[in-house]
Every structure is written in C-alpha cells, then in structure tokens.
C-alpha cells in the first residue's frame, strides 16, 4: 500500500466541474482536487490532470469557471468526469450561459465561481490553477447537498491519470 493511502483513503472531498475556453475551443472536466488556498487576498486553486483535454485548453485561458454540483447530479458529473472531450461535445446537452470574461457557466450548478488565472503550480501529474475570484453566483438549486468523491463511485474517468 502506498504510504499516503492510509490518510487519503479517509478523504471524501467535494467534487466540482471546471470549464475553460481559449483559442476558440472549450472544455470541461470533473475535478477532485480544489480548495481555497488564501484568505487575503482570496484565492482558490483547482488541479487539472495533464492528461486531460481540459488542461490543454485551460493552460491558454485567462479565466476559468468552477461549478459545485448537487449530490443528485450524477449524470452531469458522469458527463464531465466519464466522457472525454476528445470524443464528445460535453456542452451540447447541458444548460449553460456565457459568463464573465467569456467563460462557460453551467446553469444547473449549485454555485459557480469565475476566477482570473494568477499562476500555475506543477504538482506532478496535475497542475494547479490559482484563481483570483472575479464573479460568483448560485445556480438553479443552491440548497442541494454537495456532490462528493463517494458519490462518484462507478464513474470511470474519461482519461487515465497518465
């Protein structure tokens, strides 16, 4: 058993969907690594897999949108976590709107945040995108319970880790 598994196996973080748009392309993925990382100034970091198509788009984006899902939104989580944007237009069947700075905001999300990319942090197989929040809002059902890692059981990732 890898050393950190004794700790990591006890975590059940809230998952989110990150959307990115740059150079005329858009992408989105289900993210398991995200957190507020500063109080003053407020900063939020999302970690994107280098193997994921969303990373390729996001690294050229000035702003990203981060969406919190509700526990019952398994189909939306499966779409963004279990399908690859290499094969499917993930945005073809979801309600969305144009957000600040040309971002794609999923209207069904519990809540969303649009942040300016401040810096990138190489963490190994994932890159952290540190965001300075510039806009935020609630979606159509903000009172939903959060979608957590344990709720994602059965979603096979659209891309392997490497």
PDB file of C-alpha atoms in Angstrom:
ATOM      1  CA  UNK A   1       0.000   0.000   0.000  1.00  0.00           C
ATOM      2  CA  UNK A   2       1.421   3.420  -0.932  1.00  0.00           C
ATOM      3  CA  UNK A   3       2.346   5.454   2.128  1.00  0.00           C
ATOM      4  CA  UNK A   4      -0.281   8.211   1.735  1.00  0.00           C
ATOM      5  CA  UNK A   5      -3.198   5.779   1.200  1.00  0.00           C
ATOM      6  CA  UNK A   6      -3.616   5.374   4.958  1.00  0.00           C
ATOM      7  CA  UNK A   7      -4.585   9.055   5.037  1.00  0.00           C
ATOM      8  CA  UNK A   8      -6.064   9.696   1.571  1.00  0.00           C
ATOM      9  CA  UNK A   9      -8.464   6.748   1.795  1.00  0.00           C
ATOM     10  CA  UNK A  10     -10.327   8.630   4.549  1.00  0.00           C
ATOM     11  CA  UNK A  11     -10.967  11.746   2.464  1.00  0.00           C
ATOM     12  CA  UNK A  12     -14.304  12.442   0.786  1.00  0.00           C
ATOM     13  CA  UNK A  13     -13.824  15.842  -0.863  1.00  0.00           C
ATOM     14  CA  UNK A  14     -16.492  17.788  -2.694  1.00  0.00           C
ATOM     15  CA  UNK A  15     -16.028  17.488  -6.455  1.00  0.00           C
ATOM     16  CA  UNK A  16     -16.518  20.319  -8.930  1.00  0.00           C
ATOM     17  CA  UNK A  17     -16.664  20.844 -12.670  1.00  0.00           C
ATOM     18  CA  UNK A  18     -14.146  23.227 -14.198  1.00  0.00           C
ATOM     19  CA  UNK A  19     -14.816  24.776 -17.598  1.00  0.00           C
ATOM     20  CA  UNK A  20     -12.291  26.554 -19.771  1.00  0.00           C
ATOM     21  CA  UNK A  21     -12.397  28.375 -23.075  1.00  0.00           C
ATOM     22  CA  UNK A  22      -9.425  29.600 -25.106  1.00  0.00           C
ATOM     23  CA  UNK A  23      -8.461  29.986 -28.746  1.00  0.00           C
ATOM     24  CA  UNK A  24     -11.990  29.131 -29.914  1.00  0.00           C
ATOM     25  CA  UNK A  25     -12.129  25.829 -28.022  1.00  0.00           C
ATOM     26  CA  UNK A  26     -13.964  24.920 -24.838  1.00  0.00           C
ATOM     27  CA  UNK A  27     -13.575  22.031 -22.434  1.00  0.00           C
ATOM     28  CA  UNK A  28     -14.668  20.908 -19.012  1.00  0.00           C
ATOM     29  CA  UNK A  29     -13.884  18.188 -16.521  1.00  0.00           C
ATOM     30  CA  UNK A  30     -14.822  16.811 -13.126  1.00  0.00           C
ATOM     31  CA  UNK A  31     -12.186  17.822 -10.574  1.00  0.00           C
ATOM     32  CA  UNK A  32     -11.403  16.149  -7.272  1.00  0.00           C
ATOM     33  CA  UNK A  33      -8.609  18.447  -6.124  1.00  0.00           C
ATOM     34  CA  UNK A  34      -9.749  22.009  -5.387  1.00  0.00           C
ATOM     35  CA  UNK A  35      -9.623  24.326  -2.396  1.00  0.00           C
ATOM     36  CA  UNK A  36      -9.483  27.857  -1.161  1.00  0.00           C
ATOM     37  CA  UNK A  37      -5.757  28.494  -0.766  1.00  0.00           C
ATOM     38  CA  UNK A  38      -5.567  32.075   0.559  1.00  0.00           C
ATOM     39  CA  UNK A  39      -7.680  34.347   2.744  1.00  0.00           C
ATOM     40  CA  UNK A  40      -6.144  37.762   1.921  1.00  0.00           C
ATOM     41  CA  UNK A  41      -6.322  38.028  -0.954  1.00  0.00           C
ATOM     42  CA  UNK A  42      -8.929  35.336  -1.531  1.00  0.00           C
ATOM     43  CA  UNK A  43      -7.559  32.673  -3.853  1.00  0.00           C
ATOM     44  CA  UNK A  44      -8.938  29.327  -4.991  1.00  0.00           C
ATOM     45  CA  UNK A  45      -6.931  26.547  -6.640  1.00  0.00           C
ATOM     46  CA  UNK A  46      -8.142  23.807  -8.975  1.00  0.00           C
ATOM     47  CA  UNK A  47      -5.846  20.979 -10.025  1.00  0.00           C
ATOM     48  CA  UNK A  48      -6.182  19.675 -13.589  1.00  0.00           C
ATOM     49  CA  UNK A  49      -4.647  16.450 -14.881  1.00  0.00           C
ATOM     50  CA  UNK A  50      -2.003  16.984 -17.545  1.00  0.00           C
ATOM     51  CA  UNK A  51      -3.534  14.019 -19.415  1.00  0.00           C
ATOM     52  CA  UNK A  52      -6.929  15.750 -19.632  1.00  0.00           C
ATOM     53  CA  UNK A  53      -8.073  17.769 -22.681  1.00  0.00           C
ATOM     54  CA  UNK A  54      -9.347  20.468 -20.306  1.00  0.00           C
ATOM     55  CA  UNK A  55      -5.786  21.093 -19.122  1.00  0.00           C
ATOM     56  CA  UNK A  56      -4.680  21.743 -22.721  1.00  0.00           C
ATOM     57  CA  UNK A  57      -7.376  24.404 -23.127  1.00  0.00           C
ATOM     58  CA  UNK A  58      -7.094  25.830 -19.600  1.00  0.00           C
ATOM     59  CA  UNK A  59      -3.353  26.497 -19.832  1.00  0.00           C
ATOM     60  CA  UNK A  60      -4.176  29.103 -22.518  1.00  0.00           C
ATOM     61  CA  UNK A  61      -7.185  30.593 -20.713  1.00  0.00           C
ATOM     62  CA  UNK A  62      -7.142  33.828 -18.711  1.00  0.00           C
ATOM     63  CA  UNK A  63     -10.212  32.800 -16.651  1.00  0.00           C
ATOM     64  CA  UNK A  64     -11.757  29.514 -15.528  1.00  0.00           C
ATOM     65  CA  UNK A  65     -15.229  28.735 -14.201  1.00  0.00           C
ATOM     66  CA  UNK A  66     -15.631  26.367 -11.243  1.00  0.00           C
ATOM     67  CA  UNK A  67     -19.019  24.748 -10.560  1.00  0.00           C
ATOM     68  CA  UNK A  68     -20.278  22.967  -7.460  1.00  0.00           C
ATOM     69  CA  UNK A  69     -22.725  20.125  -8.100  1.00  0.00           C
ATOM     70  CA  UNK A  70     -25.502  18.634  -6.027  1.00  0.00           C
ATOM     71  CA  UNK A  71     -25.446  15.005  -4.900  1.00  0.00           C
ATOM     72  CA  UNK A  72     -28.280  14.080  -7.291  1.00  0.00           C
ATOM     73  CA  UNK A  73     -26.423  15.479 -10.332  1.00  0.00           C
ATOM     74  CA  UNK A  74     -24.706  12.179 -11.048  1.00  0.00           C
ATOM     75  CA  UNK A  75     -25.472  12.390 -14.791  1.00  0.00           C
ATOM     76  CA  UNK A  76     -23.760  15.780 -15.057  1.00  0.00           C
ATOM     77  CA  UNK A  77     -20.778  14.500 -13.061  1.00  0.00           C
ATOM     78  CA  UNK A  78     -20.602  11.400 -15.283  1.00  0.00           C
ATOM     79  CA  UNK A  79     -20.662  13.558 -18.414  1.00  0.00           C
ATOM     80  CA  UNK A  80     -17.800  15.790 -17.270  1.00  0.00           C
ATOM     81  CA  UNK A  81     -15.868  13.037 -15.486  1.00  0.00           C
ATOM     82  CA  UNK A  82     -16.533   9.933 -17.537  1.00  0.00           C
ATOM     83  CA  UNK A  83     -16.532  11.283 -21.086  1.00  0.00           C
ATOM     84  CA  UNK A  84     -13.591  12.699 -22.973  1.00  0.00           C
ATOM     85  CA  UNK A  85     -13.883  15.980 -24.826  1.00  0.00           C
ATOM     86  CA  UNK A  86     -11.708  14.305 -27.461  1.00  0.00           C
ATOM     87  CA  UNK A  87     -14.776  12.238 -28.421  1.00  0.00           C
ATOM     88  CA  UNK A  88     -17.860  14.147 -27.191  1.00  0.00           C
ATOM     89  CA  UNK A  89     -19.086  17.754 -27.081  1.00  0.00           C
ATOM     90  CA  UNK A  90     -19.889  17.830 -23.359  1.00  0.00           C
ATOM     91  CA  UNK A  91     -21.698  21.152 -23.739  1.00  0.00           C
ATOM     92  CA  UNK A  92     -24.177  20.002 -26.411  1.00  0.00           C
ATOM     93  CA  UNK A  93     -26.760  18.716 -23.921  1.00  0.00           C
ATOM     94  CA  UNK A  94     -26.275  20.912 -20.829  1.00  0.00           C
ATOM     95  CA  UNK A  95     -27.906  24.201 -19.928  1.00  0.00           C
ATOM     96  CA  UNK A  96     -25.255  26.882 -19.886  1.00  0.00           C
ATOM     97  CA  UNK A  97     -24.788  30.581 -20.266  1.00  0.00           C
ATOM     98  CA  UNK A  98     -21.960  32.879 -21.243  1.00  0.00           C
ATOM     99  CA  UNK A  99     -20.351  34.021 -18.019  1.00  0.00           C
ATOM    100  CA  UNK A 100     -17.964  36.831 -17.217  1.00  0.00           C
ATOM    101  CA  UNK A 101     -14.846  37.058 -19.394  1.00  0.00           C
ATOM    102  CA  UNK A 102     -16.328  34.668 -21.964  1.00  0.00           C
ATOM    103  CA  UNK A 103     -16.437  31.710 -19.585  1.00  0.00           C
ATOM    104  CA  UNK A 104     -18.982  28.907 -19.844  1.00  0.00           C
ATOM    105  CA  UNK A 105     -21.219  28.764 -16.746  1.00  0.00           C
ATOM    106  CA  UNK A 106     -23.340  25.660 -16.128  1.00  0.00           C
ATOM    107  CA  UNK A 107     -26.726  26.990 -15.012  1.00  0.00           C
ATOM    108  CA  UNK A 108     -27.684  23.808 -13.109  1.00  0.00           C
ATOM    109  CA  UNK A 109     -24.705  24.097 -10.732  1.00  0.00           C
ATOM    110  CA  UNK A 110     -25.336  24.685  -7.005  1.00  0.00           C
ATOM    111  CA  UNK A 111     -22.907  27.576  -7.190  1.00  0.00           C
ATOM    112  CA  UNK A 112     -20.224  28.839  -9.552  1.00  0.00           C
ATOM    113  CA  UNK A 113     -17.119  30.987  -9.427  1.00  0.00           C
ATOM    114  CA  UNK A 114     -15.214  32.656 -12.253  1.00  0.00           C
ATOM    115  CA  UNK A 115     -11.607  33.407 -11.468  1.00  0.00           C
ATOM    116  CA  UNK A 116      -8.679  35.013 -13.237  1.00  0.00           C
ATOM    117  CA  UNK A 117      -5.735  32.625 -13.515  1.00  0.00           C
ATOM    118  CA  UNK A 118      -2.997  34.120 -11.317  1.00  0.00           C
ATOM    119  CA  UNK A 119      -0.391  31.378 -11.611  1.00  0.00           C
ATOM    120  CA  UNK A 120       0.151  27.688 -12.385  1.00  0.00           C
ATOM    121  CA  UNK A 121       1.714  25.226  -9.938  1.00  0.00           C
ATOM    122  CA  UNK A 122       3.206  21.974 -11.217  1.00  0.00           C
ATOM    123  CA  UNK A 123       2.240  19.283  -8.721  1.00  0.00           C
ATOM    124  CA  UNK A 124       3.331  16.205 -10.677  1.00  0.00           C
ATOM    125  CA  UNK A 125       0.613  14.663 -12.854  1.00  0.00           C
ATOM    126  CA  UNK A 126      -1.680  17.639 -12.090  1.00  0.00           C
ATOM    127  CA  UNK A 127      -1.201  21.393 -12.471  1.00  0.00           C
ATOM    128  CA  UNK A 128      -2.751  23.815 -10.005  1.00  0.00           C
ATOM    129  CA  UNK A 129      -4.504  26.853 -11.450  1.00  0.00           C
ATOM    130  CA  UNK A 130      -4.604  29.523  -8.753  1.00  0.00           C
ATOM    131  CA  UNK A 131      -7.623  31.739  -9.333  1.00  0.00           C
ATOM    132  CA  UNK A 132      -8.453  35.252  -8.158  1.00  0.00           C
ATOM    133  CA  UNK A 133     -12.261  35.253  -7.905  1.00  0.00           C
ATOM    134  CA  UNK A 134     -13.928  37.916 -10.055  1.00  0.00           C
ATOM    135  CA  UNK A 135     -17.549  36.737 -10.137  1.00  0.00           C
ATOM    136  CA  UNK A 136     -19.715  34.147  -8.415  1.00  0.00           C
ATOM    137  CA  UNK A 137     -23.323  33.105  -8.239  1.00  0.00           C
ATOM    138  CA  UNK A 138     -25.779  30.374  -7.429  1.00  0.00           C
ATOM    139  CA  UNK A 139     -27.436  28.063  -9.882  1.00  0.00           C
ATOM    140  CA  UNK A 140     -30.948  26.749 -10.125  1.00  0.00           C
ATOM    141  CA  UNK A 141     -30.872  24.771  -6.849  1.00  0.00           C
ATOM    142  CA  UNK A 142     -28.268  26.096  -4.393  1.00  0.00           C
ATOM    143  CA  UNK A 143     -29.713  24.147  -1.448  1.00  0.00           C
ATOM    144  CA  UNK A 144     -28.612  20.774  -2.833  1.00  0.00           C
ATOM    145  CA  UNK A 145     -26.263  18.571  -0.811  1.00  0.00           C
ATOM    146  CA  UNK A 146     -22.707  18.609  -2.245  1.00  0.00           C
ATOM    147  CA  UNK A 147     -21.526  16.011  -4.760  1.00  0.00           C
ATOM    148  CA  UNK A 148     -18.595  14.224  -3.120  1.00  0.00           C
ATOM    149  CA  UNK A 149     -15.992  11.701  -4.187  1.00  0.00           C
ATOM    150  CA  UNK A 150     -18.069   8.886  -2.652  1.00  0.00           C
ATOM    151  CA  UNK A 151     -20.972   9.943  -4.920  1.00  0.00           C
ATOM    152  CA  UNK A 152     -18.769   9.431  -7.984  1.00  0.00           C
ATOM    153  CA  UNK A 153     -18.475   5.684  -7.459  1.00  0.00           C
ATOM    154  CA  UNK A 154     -18.935   3.973 -10.806  1.00  0.00           C
ATOM    155  CA  UNK A 155     -17.724   6.909 -12.934  1.00  0.00           C
ATOM    156  CA  UNK A 156     -14.801   5.666 -14.987  1.00  0.00           C
ATOM    157  CA  UNK A 157     -12.509   8.605 -15.868  1.00  0.00           C
ATOM    158  CA  UNK A 158     -12.645   9.750 -19.494  1.00  0.00           C
ATOM    159  CA  UNK A 159      -8.828   9.904 -19.430  1.00  0.00           C
ATOM    160  CA  UNK A 160      -6.405   7.784 -17.409  1.00  0.00           C
ATOM    161  CA  UNK A 161      -4.093   9.582 -14.982  1.00  0.00           C
ATOM    162  CA  UNK A 162      -1.164   9.168 -17.377  1.00  0.00           C
TER     163      UNK A 162
END
